[in-house]
Each structure stands twice: as structure tokens, then as C-alpha cells.
mmCIF file of C-alpha atoms in Angstrom:
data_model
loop_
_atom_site.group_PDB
_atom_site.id
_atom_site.type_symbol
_atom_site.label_atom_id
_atom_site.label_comp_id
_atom_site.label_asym_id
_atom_site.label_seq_id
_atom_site.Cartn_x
_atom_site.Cartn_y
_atom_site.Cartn_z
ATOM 1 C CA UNK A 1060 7.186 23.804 14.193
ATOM 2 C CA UNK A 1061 3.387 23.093 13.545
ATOM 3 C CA UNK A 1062 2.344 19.470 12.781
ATOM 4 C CA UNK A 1063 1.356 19.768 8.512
ATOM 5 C CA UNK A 1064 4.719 21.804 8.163
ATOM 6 C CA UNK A 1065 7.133 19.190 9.647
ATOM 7 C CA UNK A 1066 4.858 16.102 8.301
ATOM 8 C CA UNK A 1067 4.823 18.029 4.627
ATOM 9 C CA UNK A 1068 8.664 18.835 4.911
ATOM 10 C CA UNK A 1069 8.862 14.525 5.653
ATOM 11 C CA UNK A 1070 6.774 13.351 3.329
ATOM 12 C CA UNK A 1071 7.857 15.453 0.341
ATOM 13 C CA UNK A 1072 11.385 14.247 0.986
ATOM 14 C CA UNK A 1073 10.643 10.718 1.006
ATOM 15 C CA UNK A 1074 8.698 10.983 -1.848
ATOM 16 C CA UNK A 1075 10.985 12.846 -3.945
ATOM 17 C CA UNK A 1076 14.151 10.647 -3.124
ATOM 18 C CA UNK A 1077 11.292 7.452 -3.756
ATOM 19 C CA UNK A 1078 10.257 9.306 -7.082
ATOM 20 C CA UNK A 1079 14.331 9.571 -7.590
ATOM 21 C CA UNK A 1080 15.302 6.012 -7.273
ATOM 22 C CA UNK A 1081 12.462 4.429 -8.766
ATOM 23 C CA UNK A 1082 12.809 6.794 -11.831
ATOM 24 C CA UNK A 1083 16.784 5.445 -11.807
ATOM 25 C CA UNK A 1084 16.083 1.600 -11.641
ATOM 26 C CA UNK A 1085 15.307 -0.035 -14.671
ATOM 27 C CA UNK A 1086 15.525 -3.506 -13.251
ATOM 28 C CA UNK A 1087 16.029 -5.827 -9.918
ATOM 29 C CA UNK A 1088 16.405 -9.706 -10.372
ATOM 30 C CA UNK A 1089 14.732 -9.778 -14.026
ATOM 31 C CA UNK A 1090 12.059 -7.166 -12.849
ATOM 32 C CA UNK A 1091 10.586 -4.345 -15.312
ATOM 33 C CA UNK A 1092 10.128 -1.664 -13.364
ATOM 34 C CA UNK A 1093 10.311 -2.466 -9.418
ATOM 35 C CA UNK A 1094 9.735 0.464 -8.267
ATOM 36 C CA UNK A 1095 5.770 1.757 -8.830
ATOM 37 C CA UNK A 1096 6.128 5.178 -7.709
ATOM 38 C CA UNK A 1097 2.172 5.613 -8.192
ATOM 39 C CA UNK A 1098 1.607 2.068 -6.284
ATOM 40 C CA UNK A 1099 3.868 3.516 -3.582
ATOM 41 C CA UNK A 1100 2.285 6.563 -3.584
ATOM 42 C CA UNK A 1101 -1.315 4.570 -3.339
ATOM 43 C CA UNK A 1102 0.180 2.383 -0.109
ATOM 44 C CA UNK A 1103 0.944 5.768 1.261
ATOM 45 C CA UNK A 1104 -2.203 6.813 1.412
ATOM 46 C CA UNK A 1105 -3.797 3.894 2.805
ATOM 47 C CA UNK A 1106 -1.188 4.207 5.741
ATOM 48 C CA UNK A 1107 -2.480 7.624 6.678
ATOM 49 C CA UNK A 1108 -6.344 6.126 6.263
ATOM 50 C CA UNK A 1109 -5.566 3.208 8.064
ATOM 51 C CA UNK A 1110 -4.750 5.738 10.916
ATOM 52 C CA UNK A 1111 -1.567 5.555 10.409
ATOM 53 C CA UNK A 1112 1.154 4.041 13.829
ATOM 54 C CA UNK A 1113 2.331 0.929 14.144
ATOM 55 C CA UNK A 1114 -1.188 -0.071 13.733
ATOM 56 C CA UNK A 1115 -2.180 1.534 9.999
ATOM 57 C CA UNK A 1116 1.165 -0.019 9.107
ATOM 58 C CA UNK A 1117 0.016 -3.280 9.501
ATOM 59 C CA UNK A 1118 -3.292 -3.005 8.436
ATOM 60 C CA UNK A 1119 -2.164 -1.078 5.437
ATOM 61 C CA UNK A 1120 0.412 -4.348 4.323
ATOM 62 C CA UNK A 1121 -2.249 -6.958 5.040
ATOM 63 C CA UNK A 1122 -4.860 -5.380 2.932
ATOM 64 C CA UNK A 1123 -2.666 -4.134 0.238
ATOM 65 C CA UNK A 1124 -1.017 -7.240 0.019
ATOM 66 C CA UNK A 1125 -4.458 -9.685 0.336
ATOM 67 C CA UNK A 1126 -6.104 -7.406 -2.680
ATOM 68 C CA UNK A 1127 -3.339 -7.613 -4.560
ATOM 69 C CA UNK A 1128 -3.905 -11.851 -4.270
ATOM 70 C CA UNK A 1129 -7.336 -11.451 -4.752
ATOM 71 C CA UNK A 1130 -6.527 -9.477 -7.901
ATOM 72 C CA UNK A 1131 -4.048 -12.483 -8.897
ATOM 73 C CA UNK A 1132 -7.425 -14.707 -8.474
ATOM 74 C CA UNK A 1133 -9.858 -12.505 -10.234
ATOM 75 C CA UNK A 1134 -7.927 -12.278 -12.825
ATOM 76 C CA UNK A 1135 -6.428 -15.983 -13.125
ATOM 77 C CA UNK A 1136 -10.449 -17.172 -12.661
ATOM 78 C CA UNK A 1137 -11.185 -15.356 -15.204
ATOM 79 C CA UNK A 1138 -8.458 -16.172 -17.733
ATOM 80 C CA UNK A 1139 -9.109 -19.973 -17.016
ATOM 81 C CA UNK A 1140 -12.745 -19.632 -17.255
ATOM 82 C CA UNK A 1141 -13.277 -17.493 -20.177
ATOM 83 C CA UNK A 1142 -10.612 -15.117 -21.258
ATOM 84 C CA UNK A 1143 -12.745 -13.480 -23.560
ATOM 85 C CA UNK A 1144 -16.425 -13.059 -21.646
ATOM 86 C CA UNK A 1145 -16.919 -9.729 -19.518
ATOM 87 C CA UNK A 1146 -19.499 -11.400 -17.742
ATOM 88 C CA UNK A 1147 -17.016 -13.950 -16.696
ATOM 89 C CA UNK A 1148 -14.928 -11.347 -15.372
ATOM 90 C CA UNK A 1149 -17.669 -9.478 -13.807
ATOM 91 C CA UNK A 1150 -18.678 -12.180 -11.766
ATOM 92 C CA UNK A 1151 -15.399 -13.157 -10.620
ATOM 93 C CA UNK A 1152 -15.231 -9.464 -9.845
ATOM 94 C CA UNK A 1153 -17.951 -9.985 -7.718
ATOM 95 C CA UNK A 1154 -16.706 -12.983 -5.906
ATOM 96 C CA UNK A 1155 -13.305 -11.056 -5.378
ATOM 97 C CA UNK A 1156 -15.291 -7.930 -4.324
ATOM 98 C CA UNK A 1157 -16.754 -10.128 -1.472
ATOM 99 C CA UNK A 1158 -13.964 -11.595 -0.103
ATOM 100 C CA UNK A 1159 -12.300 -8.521 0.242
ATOM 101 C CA UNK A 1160 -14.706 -7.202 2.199
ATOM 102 C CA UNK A 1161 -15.883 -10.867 4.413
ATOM 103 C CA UNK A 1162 -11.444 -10.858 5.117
ATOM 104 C CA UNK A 1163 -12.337 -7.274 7.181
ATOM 105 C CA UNK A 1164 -13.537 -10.133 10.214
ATOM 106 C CA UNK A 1165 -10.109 -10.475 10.921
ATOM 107 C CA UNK A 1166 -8.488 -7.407 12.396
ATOM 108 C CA UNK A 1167 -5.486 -7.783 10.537
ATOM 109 C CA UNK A 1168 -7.404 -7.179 7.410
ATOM 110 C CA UNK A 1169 -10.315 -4.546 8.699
ATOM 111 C CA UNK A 1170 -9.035 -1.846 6.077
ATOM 112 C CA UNK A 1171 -11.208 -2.418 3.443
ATOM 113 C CA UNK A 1172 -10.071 0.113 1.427
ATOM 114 C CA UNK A 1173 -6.792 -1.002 1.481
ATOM 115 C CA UNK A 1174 -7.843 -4.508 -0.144
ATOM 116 C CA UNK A 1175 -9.358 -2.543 -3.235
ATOM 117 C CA UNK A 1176 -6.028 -0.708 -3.235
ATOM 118 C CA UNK A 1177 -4.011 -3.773 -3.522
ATOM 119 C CA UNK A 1178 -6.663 -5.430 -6.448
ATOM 120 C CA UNK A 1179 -6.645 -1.798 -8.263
ATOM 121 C CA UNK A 1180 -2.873 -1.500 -8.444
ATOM 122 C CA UNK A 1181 -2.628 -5.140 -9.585
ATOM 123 C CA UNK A 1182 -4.814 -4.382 -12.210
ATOM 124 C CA UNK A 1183 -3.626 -1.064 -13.004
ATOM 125 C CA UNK A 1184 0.229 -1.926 -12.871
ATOM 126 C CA UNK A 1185 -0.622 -4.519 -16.245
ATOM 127 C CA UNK A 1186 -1.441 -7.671 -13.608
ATOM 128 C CA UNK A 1187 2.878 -7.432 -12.958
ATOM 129 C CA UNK A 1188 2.544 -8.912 -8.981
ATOM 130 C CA UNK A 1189 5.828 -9.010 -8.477
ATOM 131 C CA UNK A 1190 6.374 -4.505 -8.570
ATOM 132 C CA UNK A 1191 3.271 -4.490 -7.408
ATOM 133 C CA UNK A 1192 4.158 -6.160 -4.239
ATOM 134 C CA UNK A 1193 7.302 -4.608 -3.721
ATOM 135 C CA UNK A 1194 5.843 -0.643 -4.353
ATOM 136 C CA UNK A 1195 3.242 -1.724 -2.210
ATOM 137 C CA UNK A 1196 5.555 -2.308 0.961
ATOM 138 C CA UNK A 1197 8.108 0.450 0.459
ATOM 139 C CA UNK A 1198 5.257 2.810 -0.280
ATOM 140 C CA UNK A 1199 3.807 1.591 3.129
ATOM 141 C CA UNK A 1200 7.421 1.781 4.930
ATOM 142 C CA UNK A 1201 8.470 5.186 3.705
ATOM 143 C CA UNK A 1202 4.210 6.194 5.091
ATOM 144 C CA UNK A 1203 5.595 4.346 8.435
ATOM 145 C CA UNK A 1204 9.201 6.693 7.978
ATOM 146 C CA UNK A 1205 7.459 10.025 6.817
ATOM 147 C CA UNK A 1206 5.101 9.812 9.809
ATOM 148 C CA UNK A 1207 8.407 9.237 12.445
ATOM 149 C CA UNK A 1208 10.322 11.720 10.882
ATOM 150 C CA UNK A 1209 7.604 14.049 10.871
ATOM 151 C CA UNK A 1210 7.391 13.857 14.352
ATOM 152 C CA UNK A 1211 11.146 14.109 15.318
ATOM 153 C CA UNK A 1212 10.840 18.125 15.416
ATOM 154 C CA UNK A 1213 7.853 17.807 17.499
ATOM 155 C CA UNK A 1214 9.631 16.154 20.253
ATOM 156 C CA UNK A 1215 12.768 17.827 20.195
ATOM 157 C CA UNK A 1216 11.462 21.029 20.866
ATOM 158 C CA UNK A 1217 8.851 19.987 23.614
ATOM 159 C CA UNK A 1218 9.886 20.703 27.151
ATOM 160 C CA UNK A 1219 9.023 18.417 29.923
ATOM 161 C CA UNK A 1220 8.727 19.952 33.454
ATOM 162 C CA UNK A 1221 10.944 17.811 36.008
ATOM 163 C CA UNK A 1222 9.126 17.021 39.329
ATOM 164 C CA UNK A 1223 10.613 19.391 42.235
#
């Protein structure tokens, strides 16, 4: 089986179960919503950007889950400072911007993108952390599953020569 065809068959049946559950939970410990399926869906992504492996895993969680705190900050700044003043946000924006790109030092938190991911989906999910967080991470695992399971037919039908 070629590469795309058993990574497509994996990923479209780990997203369609994801799509399934989240559409099917209305609530976990006082959560709206804790399942994102668009959030997950974005983590996803970053997991195959990130290069995916044990590696884009865990740069995908640490930048996802640093720009979703800097979207906390940005948008708690900006609250306390002036709720009402776009220029207030814009420069706290700005600040945020910055340290989501200065964290890339540490390789832990290199995916830049990722960061902006974490921030937008804060932002985009109505500034709600807490299924933020959580879509985040699954999305990210299932990447992590979709990527081993897409494999698993690749291995299984590879024959290794034994040494005469």
C-alpha cells in the first residue's frame, strides 16, 4: 500500500470518530463544548509541520500550548489596561507577537507557527482556555496516532532479507 493511501485511510478515521465524539459531548466537568473539532483539527496540522515523530509531537504541544498562554496574556493585558482601546490591544498584540517568536530559543518551543496556532484558537474559540487546551492535545495525539497507524501497513508488508 503506497504511503498517502494508508496515511489518508488513518487520518480520515481518526478524524471522523474525533468529529463523532466531539459532535456527541455537550459537556465534561462544567465545560461547554470540550471537544474543538476545528482546534483539533488546527493541532493536527501543526504536528505534520512540526515534522511530525516523536519530535513534531512535542514541539507541536509546547507551542500550541505556550500561544494559547500568551493569548490568555494578550488578552487579560488588554482587558486590565483598556478594555475598550484597539490600540491597547494592538500593542499587547505586539508584545505577545514577540514573545512567541523570542520562546523559538528554546528547542522545545522552535515551532513558531505552532505558538500563533495556540494564540489564534484561543482567540477564535471565544478566549474559552479550558477546550482550547484540551482540543489542542487530543488534536496533537490523534496527529501522533494517525501518523503510527498510517505506518502499520507499511511495515507489515515489508520483507526483511535474513543474513545466510
Amino acid at each position: 500500500m503506497k504511503k498517502l493511501i494508508a496515511l489518508g485511510i488513518s487520518i480520515g478515521l481518526l478524524a471522523g470518530v474525533f468529529t463523532a465524539v466531539s459532535a456527541s459531548v455537550h459537556s465534561l466537568g462544567g465545560l461547554r463544548a470540550p471537544l474543538v473539532v476545528w482546534v483539533g483539527f488546527a493541532a493536527w496540522a501543526c504536528f505534520y509541520s512540526a515534522g511530525g515523530k516523536a519530535a513534531g509531537l512535542g514541539k507541536t504541544l509546547g507551542a500550541n500550548a505556550t500561544g494559547l498562554l500568551w493569548g490568555w496574556l494578550i488578552f487579560w493585558a488588554a482587558t486590565q489596561l483598556a478594555p475598550d482601546s484597539a490600540v491597547i490591544l494592538g500593542l499587547c498584540v505586539a508584545v505577545g507577537a514577540f514573545g512567541m517568536c523570542v520562546q523559538a530559543r528554546w528547542s522545545p518551543l522552535s515551532f513558531i507557527p505552532g505558538a500563533f496556532v495556540g494564540a489564534a484558537c484561543y482567540f477564535g474559540n471565544g478566549t474559552v482556555w479550558q477546550s482550547t487546551l484540551i482540543s489542542l492535545v487530543v488534536g496533537a495525539l490523534l496527529a501522533y496516532a494517525s501518523e503510527a497507524l498510517g505506518e502499520l501497513p507499511l511495515r507489515t508488508g515489508r520483507t526483511t532479507k535474513q543474513p545466510a
